[in-house]
């Protein structure tokens, strides 16, 4: 594999493996006054650092803020080796039934009832930049 902006793929491969084990993360969005607002999210079936999915309610502050400013940041931390994955990118609110069913987790029933809940939505996050600290190795690069 080729390097991205001079960085070896090994740290990216390690980040992709770590992200698969992250069930939760912090997401930062920009509020109506231009300030960052951070909250915890549950990642849905994460596969790699380039594209992540999480859910929220359409009437939540996250969804309202992302509809006005889609820039966001997601941070995942692994206790196993004190690894930190910080991603900066753009979010898209998905309300189609295919996405809602695909990223549904059983425990969401406690909140939404079912994937058909009209208030339930999926957020697709596409990373544009990564800042990684894995196994005492750091890297920052554009994706």
Coordinates of C-alpha atoms in Angstrom, one line a residue:
X1 CA 0.0 0.0 0.0
X2 CA 1.1 3.5 -0.7
X3 CA 1.8 6.1 1.9
X4 CA -0.6 8.9 2.5
X5 CA 1.2 12.3 2.6
X6 CA 4.4 10.5 3.6
X7 CA 2.9 8.4 6.4
X8 CA 3.3 4.7 6.4
X9 CA 0.1 2.6 6.0
X10 CA 1.0 0.6 9.1
X11 CA -0.4 3.3 11.4
X12 CA -3.5 3.6 9.3
X13 CA -4.0 -0.2 9.3
X14 CA -3.6 -0.2 13.1
X15 CA -6.1 2.7 13.4
X16 CA -8.6 0.7 11.2
X17 CA -8.2 -2.3 13.5
X18 CA -8.7 -0.2 16.6
X19 CA -11.7 1.6 15.3
X20 CA -13.5 -1.8 14.7
X21 CA -13.4 -2.4 18.5
X22 CA -14.7 1.1 19.4
X23 CA -18.3 1.0 20.4
X24 CA -18.4 4.6 21.7
X25 CA -16.6 7.9 20.8
X26 CA -16.9 11.6 21.4
X27 CA -18.3 13.8 18.6
X28 CA -17.8 17.5 18.4
X29 CA -20.1 19.7 16.4
X30 CA -20.4 23.5 16.0
X31 CA -23.3 25.1 17.9
X32 CA -25.5 28.0 16.9
X33 CA -23.0 30.5 18.5
X34 CA -19.9 29.0 16.7
X35 CA -18.6 27.1 19.7
X36 CA -17.7 23.4 19.7
X37 CA -20.2 21.1 21.5
X38 CA -19.0 17.6 22.4
X39 CA -21.1 14.6 23.3
X40 CA -20.7 10.8 23.5
X41 CA -22.0 8.6 20.7
X42 CA -22.3 4.9 19.9
X43 CA -20.6 3.9 16.7
X44 CA -22.5 1.5 14.5
X45 CA -20.4 -1.3 13.0
X46 CA -17.3 0.8 12.4
X47 CA -15.0 -0.6 9.7
X48 CA -12.3 2.0 9.1
X49 CA -11.3 5.6 9.9
X50 CA -12.5 7.0 6.6
X51 CA -16.2 6.6 7.2
X52 CA -18.1 6.2 10.5
X53 CA -21.8 5.9 11.3
X54 CA -23.7 6.8 14.5
X55 CA -27.3 7.5 15.3
X56 CA -29.3 10.2 17.0
X57 CA -32.8 11.7 17.1
X58 CA -33.8 14.1 14.3
X59 CA -34.9 16.6 17.1
X60 CA -31.6 16.3 19.0
X61 CA -29.1 19.1 19.3
X62 CA -26.6 17.1 17.3
X63 CA -28.9 16.7 14.3
X64 CA -30.1 20.3 14.5
X65 CA -26.5 21.6 14.6
X66 CA -25.3 19.3 11.9
X67 CA -28.1 20.4 9.6
X68 CA -26.8 24.0 9.9
X69 CA -23.0 23.2 9.9
X70 CA -22.0 19.7 8.8
X71 CA -18.4 20.0 10.0
X72 CA -17.6 17.6 12.9
X73 CA -14.8 15.8 14.7
X74 CA -14.9 12.3 16.2
X75 CA -12.4 11.0 18.8
X76 CA -12.0 7.3 19.8
X77 CA -9.7 6.2 22.6
X78 CA -8.5 2.7 23.2
X79 CA -7.5 1.7 26.8
X80 CA -5.6 -1.3 25.5
X81 CA -2.6 0.6 24.2
X82 CA -3.6 4.2 25.0
X83 CA -4.3 4.9 21.4
X84 CA -6.1 8.0 20.3
X85 CA -7.9 8.4 16.9
X86 CA -9.1 11.9 16.2
X87 CA -10.9 12.5 12.9
X88 CA -12.1 15.8 11.4
X89 CA -14.6 15.8 8.5
X90 CA -18.2 16.3 7.5
X91 CA -21.4 14.7 8.5
X92 CA -24.6 13.9 6.6
X93 CA -28.0 13.1 8.1
X94 CA -29.5 9.9 6.6
X95 CA -33.2 9.2 7.0
X96 CA -33.7 6.5 4.4
X97 CA -35.1 3.2 5.7
X98 CA -32.2 1.2 4.2
X99 CA -29.6 3.1 6.2
X100 CA -31.7 3.2 9.4
X101 CA -32.1 -0.7 9.2
X102 CA -28.5 -1.3 8.3
X103 CA -27.0 0.6 11.2
X104 CA -29.7 -0.4 13.8
X105 CA -28.4 -2.0 17.0
X106 CA -30.7 -4.1 19.1
X107 CA -30.4 -1.8 22.2
X108 CA -31.7 1.2 20.2
X109 CA -35.2 -0.3 20.8
X110 CA -35.0 1.2 24.3
X111 CA -34.8 4.7 22.7
X112 CA -36.5 4.5 19.3
X113 CA -38.7 1.4 19.5
X114 CA -37.8 0.3 15.9
X115 CA -35.8 1.3 12.9
X116 CA -39.1 2.7 11.4
X117 CA -39.3 5.4 14.1
X118 CA -39.6 8.7 12.2
X119 CA -37.4 10.5 14.8
X120 CA -34.5 8.0 14.4
X121 CA -31.7 9.0 12.0
X122 CA -28.2 7.8 11.0
X123 CA -25.3 10.2 10.8
X124 CA -22.7 9.3 8.2
X125 CA -19.3 10.9 9.1
X126 CA -16.7 11.2 6.3
X127 CA -13.2 11.9 7.6
X128 CA -11.1 14.5 5.8
X129 CA -8.2 14.6 8.2
X130 CA -6.8 12.2 10.8
X131 CA -4.6 12.7 13.9
X132 CA -3.4 9.4 15.3
X133 CA -1.5 8.4 18.4
X134 CA -1.0 4.6 18.3
X135 CA 1.7 2.5 20.1
X136 CA 3.7 5.7 20.9
X137 CA 3.7 6.7 17.2
X138 CA 1.9 9.8 16.0
X139 CA 0.7 10.9 12.6
X140 CA -1.4 13.6 11.1
X141 CA -2.6 13.5 7.5
X142 CA -5.3 14.3 5.1
X143 CA -7.5 11.4 3.9

